[in-house]
Coordinates of C-alpha atoms and ligand atoms in Angstrom, one line a residue:
Chain A
M30 CA 24.3 3.0 8.9
P31 CA 26.1 0.0 10.6
S32 CA 24.9 -3.1 10.6
T33 CA 23.0 -4.1 14.1
D34 CA 25.2 -7.6 14.4
T35 CA 28.4 -5.6 15.1
L36 CA 26.2 -2.5 16.7
F37 CA 25.8 -5.4 19.8
N38 CA 28.1 -7.2 21.2
Q39 CA 26.0 -9.5 22.4
R40 CA 28.5 -12.4 24.3
I41 CA 25.4 -14.7 24.0
D42 CA 27.0 -18.1 25.3
S43 CA 29.0 -16.5 27.9
R44 CA 25.0 -15.0 29.0
R45 CA 24.2 -18.4 28.7
R46 CA 26.5 -19.8 30.8
R47 CA 26.2 -17.3 33.5
G48 CA 22.8 -18.2 33.3
K49 CA 23.2 -22.0 34.4
V50 CA 25.9 -21.4 36.6
M51 CA 23.0 -19.1 38.8
A52 CA 20.4 -20.8 38.4
G53 CA 22.8 -24.2 39.5
V54 CA 23.7 -21.9 42.2
L55 CA 20.1 -21.9 43.1
F56 CA 19.6 -25.3 43.4
V57 CA 21.5 -25.9 45.5
C58 CA 20.5 -23.5 47.7
T59 CA 16.9 -24.8 47.5
I60 CA 18.3 -28.8 48.5
L61 CA 21.1 -27.0 50.7
G62 CA 17.9 -25.9 53.5
L63 CA 15.8 -29.0 52.0
V64 CA 18.6 -31.7 52.7
V65 CA 19.4 -30.2 56.5
L66 CA 15.4 -30.1 57.4
A67 CA 15.3 -33.7 56.4
T68 CA 18.5 -35.2 58.2
L69 CA 16.5 -33.0 61.4
I70 CA 12.9 -34.7 61.1
V71 CA 14.7 -38.6 60.3
D72 CA 16.2 -38.0 62.7
V73 CA 13.7 -37.0 65.4
V74 CA 10.8 -39.7 64.2
L75 CA 14.0 -42.2 64.5
T76 CA 14.5 -42.1 67.7
G77 CA 11.1 -41.2 68.8
A78 CA 8.7 -43.0 67.2
P79 CA 9.4 -46.3 69.0
W80 CA 7.9 -44.0 72.0
L81 CA 4.6 -43.1 71.1
S82 CA 2.0 -45.3 71.9
R83 CA -1.1 -45.0 73.4
E84 CA -0.5 -44.6 77.0
F85 CA 2.1 -42.1 75.9
I86 CA -0.6 -39.6 74.4
T87 CA -2.7 -40.7 76.5
G88 CA -1.0 -41.0 80.4
F89 CA 0.9 -37.7 82.4
P90 CA 4.4 -36.5 82.7
R91 CA 6.1 -39.0 85.7
S92 CA 9.8 -39.2 87.1
T93 CA 10.8 -42.6 84.8
A94 CA 10.6 -41.6 81.2
E95 CA 8.7 -45.4 80.4
A96 CA 5.6 -44.2 82.8
S97 CA 5.0 -40.6 80.4
G98 CA 2.2 -39.5 78.9
I99 CA 2.3 -36.4 77.2
W100 CA -1.4 -35.5 77.7
P101 CA -2.1 -32.5 79.9
A102 CA 0.5 -31.2 77.1
I103 CA -1.4 -31.7 74.2
I104 CA -4.7 -30.8 75.9
G105 CA -2.7 -27.2 77.0
S106 CA -1.3 -26.5 73.3
L107 CA -4.7 -26.9 72.1
Y108 CA -6.6 -24.5 75.0
L109 CA -3.7 -22.1 74.5
M110 CA -4.9 -21.8 71.0
L111 CA -7.9 -21.8 71.2
V112 CA -7.2 -18.1 73.2
V113 CA -5.5 -16.9 71.3
A114 CA -8.0 -17.4 67.7
A115 CA -10.6 -15.9 70.4
V116 CA -8.2 -13.2 71.9
A117 CA -5.4 -11.9 68.3
V118 CA -8.1 -13.4 65.3
P119 CA -10.9 -10.9 65.9
L120 CA -8.3 -7.8 67.4
G121 CA -6.0 -8.7 65.0
V122 CA -8.6 -8.5 61.8
G123 CA -10.4 -5.8 62.8
A124 CA -7.5 -3.6 63.6
A125 CA -6.4 -4.3 60.1
L126 CA -10.1 -3.3 59.0
Y127 CA -9.9 -0.4 60.7
L128 CA -6.2 1.0 58.7
E129 CA -8.0 -0.5 55.1
E130 CA -10.9 0.9 55.0
Y131 CA -11.6 3.7 57.9
A132 CA -8.3 5.5 59.2
R133 CA -7.4 8.3 57.1
D134 CA -3.9 8.6 56.0
N135 CA -2.4 10.9 58.7
W136 CA 0.4 11.2 60.7
L137 CA -1.6 8.4 63.2
A138 CA -2.0 5.8 61.1
R139 CA 1.1 5.8 60.3
L140 CA 2.6 5.6 62.9
I141 CA 0.2 2.9 64.5
Q142 CA 1.7 1.3 60.9
I143 CA 5.5 1.4 61.5
N144 CA 4.5 0.6 65.4
I145 CA 3.0 -2.6 63.9
N146 CA 5.4 -4.0 61.9
N147 CA 8.0 -3.8 63.9
L148 CA 6.9 -5.7 66.9
A149 CA 6.2 -7.9 64.2
G150 CA 10.3 -8.3 64.2
V151 CA 10.4 -7.9 68.8
P152 CA 12.2 -10.7 70.0
S153 CA 9.1 -13.0 71.5
V154 CA 11.3 -13.4 75.2
V155 CA 10.9 -9.6 75.3
Y156 CA 6.4 -10.3 74.8
G157 CA 7.6 -13.5 77.3
I158 CA 8.7 -10.6 79.9
L159 CA 5.5 -8.1 79.1
G160 CA 3.4 -10.9 80.0
L161 CA 5.2 -11.6 83.0
G162 CA 4.7 -8.1 84.1
V163 CA 1.1 -7.3 82.8
F164 CA -1.0 -10.7 83.3
V165 CA 1.0 -12.1 85.6
Y166 CA 1.3 -10.1 88.2
L167 CA -0.5 -6.4 87.0
F168 CA -3.7 -8.2 85.9
G169 CA -3.2 -10.8 89.1
F170 CA -4.5 -13.8 85.9
G171 CA -1.4 -15.7 87.7
N172 CA 0.8 -18.9 86.3
S173 CA -2.0 -20.2 84.0
L174 CA -3.8 -20.1 81.1
L175 CA -5.2 -17.2 80.4
A176 CA -1.9 -15.0 80.4
A177 CA 0.0 -17.4 78.4
G178 CA -2.7 -17.5 75.8
L179 CA -3.0 -14.2 76.5
T180 CA 1.0 -13.6 75.2
L181 CA 0.8 -15.6 72.5
S182 CA -1.9 -13.7 71.2
L183 CA 0.2 -9.9 71.2
L184 CA 3.2 -12.6 69.9
V185 CA 1.2 -13.2 67.1
L186 CA -0.9 -9.8 66.9
P187 CA 1.1 -8.2 64.4
I188 CA 1.1 -11.1 61.9
I189 CA -2.2 -11.6 61.7
V190 CA -2.7 -7.5 61.3
I191 CA 0.0 -7.3 58.8
S192 CA -1.3 -10.3 56.6
S193 CA -4.7 -9.1 56.9
Q194 CA -4.0 -5.9 55.9
E195 CA -2.2 -7.4 52.4
A196 CA -5.2 -9.5 51.7
I197 CA -7.8 -7.2 51.8
R198 CA -5.1 -3.8 50.1
S199 CA -4.9 -7.2 47.4
I200 CA -9.4 -6.9 46.7
P201 CA -9.3 -4.6 43.5
Q202 CA -11.0 -1.5 44.0
G203 CA -13.2 -1.9 41.7
V204 CA -15.9 -4.1 43.1
R205 CA -15.4 -1.9 47.0
E206 CA -16.4 0.5 43.8
S207 CA -19.0 -1.0 42.3
A208 CA -20.9 -2.0 45.3
Y209 CA -20.8 1.7 46.6
A210 CA -21.9 3.0 44.0
L211 CA -24.7 0.9 44.3
G212 CA -25.8 2.6 47.4
A213 CA -24.1 0.3 50.4
T214 CA -23.1 1.5 53.4
R215 CA -18.9 1.2 54.6
S216 CA -20.2 -2.1 57.0
Q217 CA -22.7 -3.1 54.0
V218 CA -19.5 -3.1 51.2
I219 CA -17.4 -4.8 54.5
W220 CA -19.2 -7.2 55.6
S221 CA -20.1 -8.2 52.2
H222 CA -17.4 -8.1 50.5
V223 CA -13.9 -7.0 51.4
L224 CA -14.1 -9.7 54.4
P225 CA -15.3 -13.1 52.2
I226 CA -13.4 -12.5 49.3
A227 CA -10.8 -11.9 51.8
M228 CA -10.8 -14.7 54.0
P229 CA -8.6 -16.8 52.1
G230 CA -5.6 -14.7 53.0
I231 CA -6.4 -13.4 56.6
L232 CA -7.0 -17.6 57.4
T233 CA -3.4 -18.5 55.5
G234 CA -1.6 -15.0 58.3
V235 CA -4.2 -16.9 60.7
I236 CA -2.8 -20.5 60.3
L237 CA 0.7 -19.1 60.5
S238 CA -0.2 -17.2 63.7
L239 CA -1.4 -20.3 65.7
S240 CA 1.4 -22.7 63.7
R241 CA 4.1 -20.0 65.6
A242 CA 2.0 -19.7 69.1
V243 CA 1.4 -23.2 69.6
G244 CA 5.4 -23.6 69.1
E245 CA 6.1 -20.8 71.0
T246 CA 8.9 -21.7 74.0
A247 CA 10.2 -18.8 75.4
P248 CA 7.1 -16.6 76.2
L249 CA 5.6 -19.7 78.0
V250 CA 8.5 -20.7 80.6
L251 CA 8.7 -16.5 81.6
V252 CA 4.8 -16.4 82.2
G253 CA 5.7 -19.7 84.5
A254 CA 3.8 -21.7 82.4
A255 CA 4.3 -25.8 84.8
L256 CA 6.9 -28.3 83.7
A257 CA 5.2 -32.0 84.4
I258 CA 1.4 -31.7 86.1
N259 CA -0.2 -34.0 86.4
F260 CA -4.5 -32.4 85.8
T261 CA -6.0 -31.0 82.6
P262 CA -6.4 -27.5 83.0
A263 CA -9.5 -26.5 84.5
H264 CA -10.4 -23.3 83.3
L265 CA -8.5 -20.2 81.9
L266 CA -7.4 -19.6 85.1
D267 CA -5.5 -22.3 85.6
E268 CA -2.1 -23.9 86.1
F269 CA -1.5 -25.3 82.7
T270 CA 1.6 -27.1 80.3
A271 CA 1.9 -27.0 76.7
I272 CA 3.8 -29.5 74.6
P273 CA 6.8 -27.4 73.8
M274 CA 7.2 -27.3 77.4
L275 CA 7.8 -30.9 78.4
I276 CA 10.3 -31.1 75.8
F277 CA 12.0 -28.6 77.5
Q278 CA 12.1 -30.3 80.5
W279 CA 12.6 -33.5 78.9
T280 CA 15.5 -32.6 77.2
E281 CA 16.5 -31.3 80.7
E282 CA 16.6 -34.7 82.5
P283 CA 19.6 -37.0 83.1
G284 CA 19.0 -40.0 80.3
V285 CA 19.2 -41.4 77.6
A286 CA 14.8 -42.2 77.9
F287 CA 13.9 -38.9 78.4
R288 CA 15.9 -37.3 75.0
E289 CA 14.0 -39.8 73.2
L290 CA 11.1 -38.9 74.6
A291 CA 11.6 -35.3 73.8
A292 CA 11.8 -36.6 70.4
A293 CA 8.7 -38.2 70.3
A294 CA 6.5 -35.2 72.2
I295 CA 7.9 -33.5 69.0
I296 CA 7.1 -35.8 66.6
V297 CA 3.3 -34.9 68.3
L298 CA 4.1 -31.3 68.2
L299 CA 4.8 -32.2 64.1
A300 CA 1.6 -34.0 63.7
F301 CA -0.6 -31.1 66.3
L302 CA 0.8 -28.5 63.9
I303 CA 0.1 -30.3 59.9
L304 CA -3.6 -31.2 62.0
T305 CA -4.5 -27.1 62.5
N306 CA -2.5 -26.2 58.4
L307 CA -4.6 -29.0 57.2
T308 CA -8.1 -27.8 58.9
A309 CA -7.2 -24.6 57.5
I310 CA -5.9 -24.8 54.0
L311 CA -9.5 -26.8 54.2
L312 CA -11.2 -24.6 55.5
R313 CA -9.8 -21.6 52.8
N314 CA -9.9 -23.4 50.3
Y315 CA -14.3 -24.3 51.1
L316 CA -14.3 -20.4 50.8
E317 CA -13.0 -19.8 47.8
Q318 CA -15.5 -22.4 46.2
E319 CA -17.7 -21.3 48.5
R320 CA -17.3 -16.9 46.5
S321 CA -16.6 -18.6 42.8
A322 CA -19.9 -20.6 42.9
Chain B
M13 CA -25.6 30.9 20.9
A14 CA -25.0 28.1 18.9
D15 CA -26.8 25.5 20.7
A16 CA -30.4 27.4 21.1
K17 CA -30.0 27.8 17.3
A18 CA -30.0 24.1 16.8
D19 CA -33.5 23.7 19.5
P20 CA -36.1 23.7 17.2
Q21 CA -34.2 19.7 15.5
R22 CA -34.4 18.7 18.1
K23 CA -36.5 15.4 18.7
P24 CA -38.6 16.4 21.0
S25 CA -39.5 14.0 24.2
S26 CA -42.3 12.3 24.1
S27 CA -42.6 11.8 28.3
E28 CA -42.2 15.6 28.0
A29 CA -44.3 17.3 26.7
S30 CA -46.6 18.5 30.1
S31 CA -43.8 21.0 30.7
P32 CA -43.8 23.5 27.5
Q33 CA -42.5 26.5 29.5
T34 CA -40.7 25.3 32.7
S35 CA -37.6 25.4 30.9
S36 CA -36.6 28.3 28.5
P37 CA -33.7 27.1 25.7
A38 CA -30.8 29.3 27.7
A39 CA -32.3 26.0 31.1
S40 CA -31.1 23.3 29.2
N41 CA -28.9 23.8 26.8
S42 CA -26.4 26.0 29.0
T43 CA -22.6 26.6 27.4
A44 CA -19.0 26.0 29.0
S45 CA -19.7 29.9 30.1
G46 CA -23.9 29.4 31.6
T47 CA -24.3 32.7 31.1
G48 CA -27.6 33.7 33.2
N49 CA -30.0 31.2 32.9
A50 CA -31.8 31.7 36.2
P51 CA -33.0 35.4 35.4
T52 CA -33.8 33.9 31.9
R53 CA -35.4 30.6 33.0
K54 CA -37.8 33.1 35.3
A55 CA -39.2 36.0 32.5
V56 CA -40.3 33.6 30.1
P57 CA -42.6 31.8 31.5
E58 CA -45.7 33.4 29.1
A59 CA -43.6 33.8 25.9
P60 CA -43.4 30.2 24.2
R61 CA -46.8 30.0 24.4
T62 CA -48.2 32.3 21.9
L63 CA -44.7 32.6 19.5
T64 CA -45.0 28.6 19.2
P65 CA -48.1 27.1 19.3
G66 CA -47.4 23.7 17.2
P67 CA -45.4 21.0 17.9
R68 CA -42.5 22.1 16.1
Q69 CA -40.3 23.3 18.5
G70 CA -41.5 21.7 20.7
P71 CA -40.9 20.8 24.5
Q72 CA -37.8 21.5 25.6
P73 CA -36.4 18.0 27.3
K74 CA -36.7 18.3 31.4
T75 CA -33.2 19.0 32.9
K76 CA -32.6 16.2 34.6
I77 CA -29.0 17.5 36.6
E78 CA -27.6 21.0 36.6
V79 CA -23.9 21.9 37.4
K80 CA -22.5 24.7 38.2
D81 CA -19.2 26.2 39.3
L82 CA -17.9 23.0 39.8
Q83 CA -14.4 22.6 40.8
F84 CA -12.8 20.1 41.9
W85 CA -9.2 19.1 44.3
Y86 CA -7.4 15.7 44.1
G87 CA -5.5 17.3 47.1
D88 CA -3.4 20.4 44.9
T89 CA -4.1 19.5 41.3
H90 CA -7.0 21.2 40.7
A91 CA -9.0 19.0 38.3
I92 CA -11.6 20.2 37.0
K93 CA -11.8 24.2 37.4
G94 CA -15.6 25.7 37.0
V95 CA -17.6 23.3 35.0
T96 CA -21.2 24.6 34.3
M97 CA -24.1 22.7 32.7
N98 CA -27.6 20.9 32.4
I99 CA -28.0 17.2 31.9
P100 CA -30.9 16.9 30.2
A101 CA -33.9 13.9 31.2
H102 CA -33.7 10.6 29.1
Q103 CA -31.4 11.6 26.8
V104 CA -28.0 10.1 26.6
T105 CA -25.4 13.0 27.3
A106 CA -21.7 12.5 26.1
F107 CA -18.7 13.6 27.6
I108 CA -15.6 13.3 25.2
G109 CA -12.5 14.9 25.7
P110 CA -8.4 14.3 25.9
S111 CA -8.0 11.9 28.6
G112 CA -7.0 12.7 31.7
C113 CA -9.5 16.5 31.1
G114 CA -11.6 15.5 34.2
K115 CA -14.1 13.8 32.2
S116 CA -14.7 10.9 34.8
T117 CA -13.6 13.0 37.5
V118 CA -17.1 15.3 36.5
L119 CA -19.0 12.4 36.6
R120 CA -17.4 11.0 40.2
C121 CA -18.9 14.1 41.5
L122 CA -22.1 13.4 40.1
N123 CA -22.8 10.6 42.4
R124 CA -21.0 11.7 44.7
M125 CA -18.2 9.0 44.5
N126 CA -15.3 11.5 44.7
E127 CA -15.6 11.9 48.5
L128 CA -14.9 7.9 49.2
I129 CA -10.9 9.3 47.8
P130 CA -9.2 11.0 50.6
D131 CA -7.9 14.1 50.1
T132 CA -9.7 15.8 47.5
R133 CA -12.6 18.8 48.1
M134 CA -15.4 19.8 45.8
E135 CA -16.9 23.6 45.3
G136 CA -20.4 23.9 43.3
T137 CA -24.0 22.8 43.7
I138 CA -24.8 20.1 41.9
R139 CA -29.3 19.1 41.8
V140 CA -30.4 16.0 40.7
D141 CA -34.6 17.2 39.9
E142 CA -33.7 20.4 42.1
Q143 CA -32.9 18.7 45.3
D144 CA -29.6 19.6 45.7
I145 CA -27.3 16.6 46.3
Y146 CA -24.2 17.6 47.9
A147 CA -26.8 19.2 50.7
D148 CA -26.2 18.3 54.3
E149 CA -29.5 16.3 54.8
A150 CA -28.6 14.3 51.7
D151 CA -27.1 11.3 52.3
P152 CA -24.8 9.8 49.7
V153 CA -25.8 6.6 50.1
M154 CA -29.7 7.2 49.0
V155 CA -28.1 9.9 46.3
R156 CA -25.7 6.9 45.5
R157 CA -29.2 4.3 44.7
R158 CA -30.5 6.5 42.9
I159 CA -27.6 7.8 40.9
G160 CA -25.7 4.3 39.1
M161 CA -22.7 3.7 37.9
V162 CA -21.6 2.1 35.6
F163 CA -16.9 1.5 35.2
Q164 CA -14.6 1.3 32.5
K165 CA -13.2 -2.5 33.8
P166 CA -16.3 -5.4 33.6
N167 CA -16.4 -5.8 37.8
P168 CA -18.8 -8.1 39.1
F169 CA -18.7 -9.5 42.3
P170 CA -17.2 -12.7 43.0
K171 CA -20.7 -14.4 43.7
T172 CA -23.1 -15.8 41.4
I173 CA -25.6 -13.8 38.7
Y174 CA -28.2 -14.3 40.4
K175 CA -26.8 -12.5 43.3
N176 CA -25.0 -9.8 41.7
I177 CA -28.1 -9.0 41.3
T178 CA -29.6 -9.3 43.7
W179 CA -27.2 -7.2 46.7
G180 CA -27.6 -4.1 45.3
A181 CA -31.6 -4.7 46.0
K182 CA -31.3 -6.7 49.3
I183 CA -29.0 -4.1 51.2
N184 CA -30.7 -1.0 50.2
G185 CA -34.7 -3.7 51.5
Y186 CA -35.7 -3.8 48.5
Q187 CA -39.1 -5.4 49.6
G188 CA -40.5 -7.1 46.2
D189 CA -40.4 -10.1 44.6
Y190 CA -36.2 -11.1 43.8
E191 CA -36.7 -13.3 40.5
A192 CA -38.6 -11.0 38.7
L193 CA -36.8 -7.9 39.5
V194 CA -33.4 -9.9 37.8
E195 CA -35.4 -11.0 35.0
E196 CA -36.6 -7.7 34.3
S197 CA -33.6 -6.2 34.7
L198 CA -30.5 -8.9 32.9
R199 CA -33.8 -8.2 30.4
K200 CA -33.3 -4.1 30.7
A201 CA -30.1 -5.2 30.3
A202 CA -29.8 -7.0 27.3
L203 CA -28.5 -10.4 29.1
W204 CA -31.6 -12.3 29.3
E205 CA -31.9 -15.0 27.2
E206 CA -27.5 -15.3 27.3
V207 CA -27.6 -16.2 31.1
K208 CA -31.5 -17.3 31.6
D209 CA -30.1 -21.1 32.4
R210 CA -27.3 -20.2 34.4
L211 CA -27.9 -17.8 36.2
H212 CA -26.7 -19.6 39.5
T213 CA -23.5 -19.6 37.9
S214 CA -20.2 -17.9 39.0
A215 CA -20.6 -14.5 36.9
Y216 CA -16.0 -14.6 35.8
N217 CA -17.4 -17.6 33.9
L218 CA -19.9 -15.0 31.4
S219 CA -17.8 -12.8 28.2
G220 CA -16.5 -9.6 28.7
G221 CA -19.2 -8.1 27.2
Q222 CA -21.5 -9.7 28.9
Q223 CA -19.9 -9.1 33.0
Q224 CA -20.2 -4.8 32.0
R225 CA -23.8 -5.6 30.8
L226 CA -24.5 -7.6 33.9
C227 CA -22.8 -4.4 35.7
I228 CA -25.5 -2.4 34.2
A229 CA -27.6 -5.3 34.9
R230 CA -26.6 -4.9 38.9
A231 CA -26.4 -1.1 38.4
L232 CA -30.2 -1.2 36.8
A233 CA -31.4 -3.3 40.0
V234 CA -31.7 -0.8 42.7
K235 CA -33.9 0.9 40.5
P236 CA -31.6 4.5 39.9
D237 CA -33.7 7.5 37.5
I238 CA -29.8 8.6 36.2
L239 CA -26.9 6.4 34.8
L240 CA -23.4 6.9 35.0
M241 CA -20.7 5.3 31.9
D242 CA -17.6 5.6 32.7
E243 CA -16.3 4.2 29.8
P244 CA -17.2 1.3 29.3
A245 CA -16.9 -0.7 26.1
S246 CA -13.0 0.4 26.5
A247 CA -12.6 -2.8 27.3
L248 CA -15.1 -4.7 24.7
D249 CA -14.0 -5.9 21.2
P250 CA -15.7 -4.1 18.8
I251 CA -19.4 -6.8 19.0
A252 CA -19.6 -6.4 22.2
T253 CA -19.1 -2.4 21.7
A254 CA -21.9 -2.3 19.5
K255 CA -24.1 -4.3 22.0
L256 CA -23.3 -2.7 24.4
E257 CA -23.6 0.5 22.7
E258 CA -27.8 -0.5 21.4
T259 CA -28.4 -1.2 24.9
I260 CA -28.4 1.8 26.2
V261 CA -29.8 3.3 23.1
E262 CA -32.4 1.4 24.9
L263 CA -32.5 2.9 28.2
K264 CA -32.9 5.8 27.5
Q265 CA -36.5 5.8 27.4
D266 CA -36.6 5.2 31.2
Y267 CA -33.0 6.5 32.5
T268 CA -31.3 9.5 32.3
I269 CA -27.5 8.4 30.6
V270 CA -24.5 10.3 30.9
I271 CA -22.0 8.6 29.2
V272 CA -17.9 9.2 29.7
T273 CA -16.0 7.9 25.5
H274 CA -12.9 8.3 24.5
N275 CA -14.4 6.7 20.7
M276 CA -16.1 9.7 19.4
Q277 CA -18.0 7.6 16.7
Q278 CA -18.8 6.3 20.3
A279 CA -20.6 9.8 20.9
T280 CA -22.0 10.2 17.1
R281 CA -23.8 7.1 17.8
V282 CA -25.3 6.6 21.5
S283 CA -25.5 10.2 22.4
D284 CA -27.9 12.8 21.6
R285 CA -25.8 16.0 24.0
T286 CA -22.0 16.4 23.7
A287 CA -19.8 17.6 26.5
F288 CA -16.7 19.0 25.1
F289 CA -13.6 19.0 27.8
Y290 CA -10.5 20.0 28.1
V291 CA -7.5 20.5 31.1
G292 CA -10.3 20.5 33.8
E293 CA -12.6 22.9 31.3
L294 CA -16.0 22.5 29.7
V295 CA -15.2 24.1 26.3
E296 CA -18.5 24.0 24.9
M297 CA -22.5 21.5 25.3
G298 CA -24.2 21.3 23.0
D299 CA -26.6 18.7 20.3
T300 CA -24.3 15.6 19.6
E301 CA -25.2 16.5 15.6
M302 CA -24.4 19.9 16.1
L303 CA -21.2 20.0 17.9
F304 CA -19.6 17.3 15.6
T305 CA -20.2 19.1 12.6
R306 CA -20.4 22.6 13.6
P307 CA -18.1 23.2 16.6
S308 CA -18.4 26.2 17.8
D309 CA -15.3 26.5 20.3
E310 CA -11.8 25.7 17.6
K311 CA -10.3 23.4 20.8
T312 CA -13.4 22.0 20.0
D313 CA -13.3 21.2 16.0
A314 CA -9.1 20.8 16.6
Y315 CA -9.9 17.9 19.1
I316 CA -12.7 15.8 16.8
S317 CA -10.7 16.7 13.7
G318 CA -8.3 14.3 15.1
R319 CA -5.5 17.5 15.4
F320 CA -5.0 17.0 19.2
G321 CA -5.8 14.6 21.8
Ligands
ADP25 N1 -7.0 9.4 41.9 C1 -6.0 10.6 42.1 N2 -5.5 11.2 42.8 C2 -4.6 11.9 42.3 N3 -5.3 12.9 41.0 C3 -6.2 11.9 40.3 C4 -7.2 11.3 40.9 N4 -8.0 11.5 39.8 C5 -7.2 11.2 38.0 N5 -7.0 12.8 38.6 C6 -6.1 13.7 37.8 O1 -7.3 14.1 37.6 C7 -7.3 14.8 36.5 C8 -8.4 14.4 35.3 O2 -9.0 13.0 35.8 P1 -9.9 12.0 35.1 O3 -11.3 12.6 35.7 O4 -9.9 10.7 35.4 O5 -9.3 12.7 33.7 P2 -10.9 11.9 32.0 O6 -11.8 10.6 32.9 O7 -11.0 12.6 31.5 O8 -9.8 11.0 31.5 C9 -5.9 14.8 35.4 O9 -4.8 14.9 35.8 C10 -5.8 13.3 36.9 O10 -4.0 13.2 36.5
MG26 MG1 -11.5 8.7 32.7

């Protein structure tokens, strides 16, 4: 019998070396991405920070950069987010629950699933065109907060459905089985176990999609969001503007001042996103604690 | 019939003393073939009384669950190919057999859990207390409340110990005292002393054996009269297993218990009757002691002496 030492040509040194090279390459990839991102953020902050002031936050867009503020856009973005949260979250979570807990695994369910997966990859301009055709003209909502909110809701709906489905799917089958075995109905199982256990995962998807909705520009341009208005929207069918719209407009204006103002608006948008995420993360942690208590 | 002869040796179940003539030996001791239960049962209303005056022969335990010609398919897989058996009340019945032979499938038919799996089909009848649990008017939700189940892996809800027990009662509209229910259920499952000071902490902090006894307590809290257990000790260490087995034996005074186990020692320790399954069929069913000492089928013999499986 040959000794095992001769049976294996282990090449241990070259294998080790390869491992080290691999780790190095991956590290460089990580650093490259981070460096580019950090550069962008630092650049924006350095450019925009001097413009941040109370007047900027609470003011309205004007013809000069010095007099301009971002208030209507902050309110517009906030309202947009609320519309999306009110429309897309229940629809998305409901669809996910239906697909995971009720639908039989037939061709219809599979067709729906394939469509949802593909919709998640459709460019946002396409949703903008859809929103313009359906919500603005067909339903007659005009260039309103409602039309834009519904368009953004459609845009993020697939993300919410898919992430909720994943959260629901990851619940151990044993939890459902033991609930059914106690004489629970399907809706009792869903309300008492499936939803609470899936909630942190669902919230993660919701955070992602709300952030995505707040940062989108193209669909807003298409459904005709206003660029600069000097009032905050009073109702759902009112005209509105949003932070990305102002950034978009100010970068187009002649002169350095407006471009610096756009940087300031980007800082506000980033802060807005961080706040949203923070709220959701706190909520998620709270729910997780509730659950294990 | 081999197991008919064994009947007189069986300990009479005290709570069943009132029904000596309702079940003939054949009625409570059907084997795999399940031949001719109904005619025999009707034909002998007087005979036992005249032939057996003393308590020696003893009253037969009442049949609690009656399975007739059970067949089951997962898609195209014919998993259960005609099983007929009677499961006596207030006894522990063990299902043994090599893995994949259909023990769990039969067990899960007994409380209609299998119909939650899509693309499955069942044929045959299952009666509990003489009522067809698959009848049109039988609601699976009601069936499952009456027939509790404990699973292979301890699977408490991610809630407190207290809520684990009260949830089932609450969804079923329990009107009584919840505190008392929690204590009663935990005591029956032999867990009360260990957890009474931390009822409001997470069930996940319990050990595996404690979690499994919590699952038993949870099942008992909805007041079933049958308890189905699918390899309840397979994830537990020997000490927790011994404790669980003790609990099971205690419980049979109040409940009819069916336990699936791959552990033959366990079957002999806890069960009164044993059913041996092999590739989707019930090969033999009889008194546990008889089945393990003098099996009437050679496949049973081969299995219990460790020649396969
Ligand atoms: N959910 C399922 N889907 C498809 N086939 C299954 C499923 N559960 C069990 N089976 C099949 O049915 C047969 C019996 O399984 P089971 O009742 O789990 O056996 P046991 O509990 O005796 O190990 C096996 O062949 C198994 O592969
Ligand atoms: Mg099994």
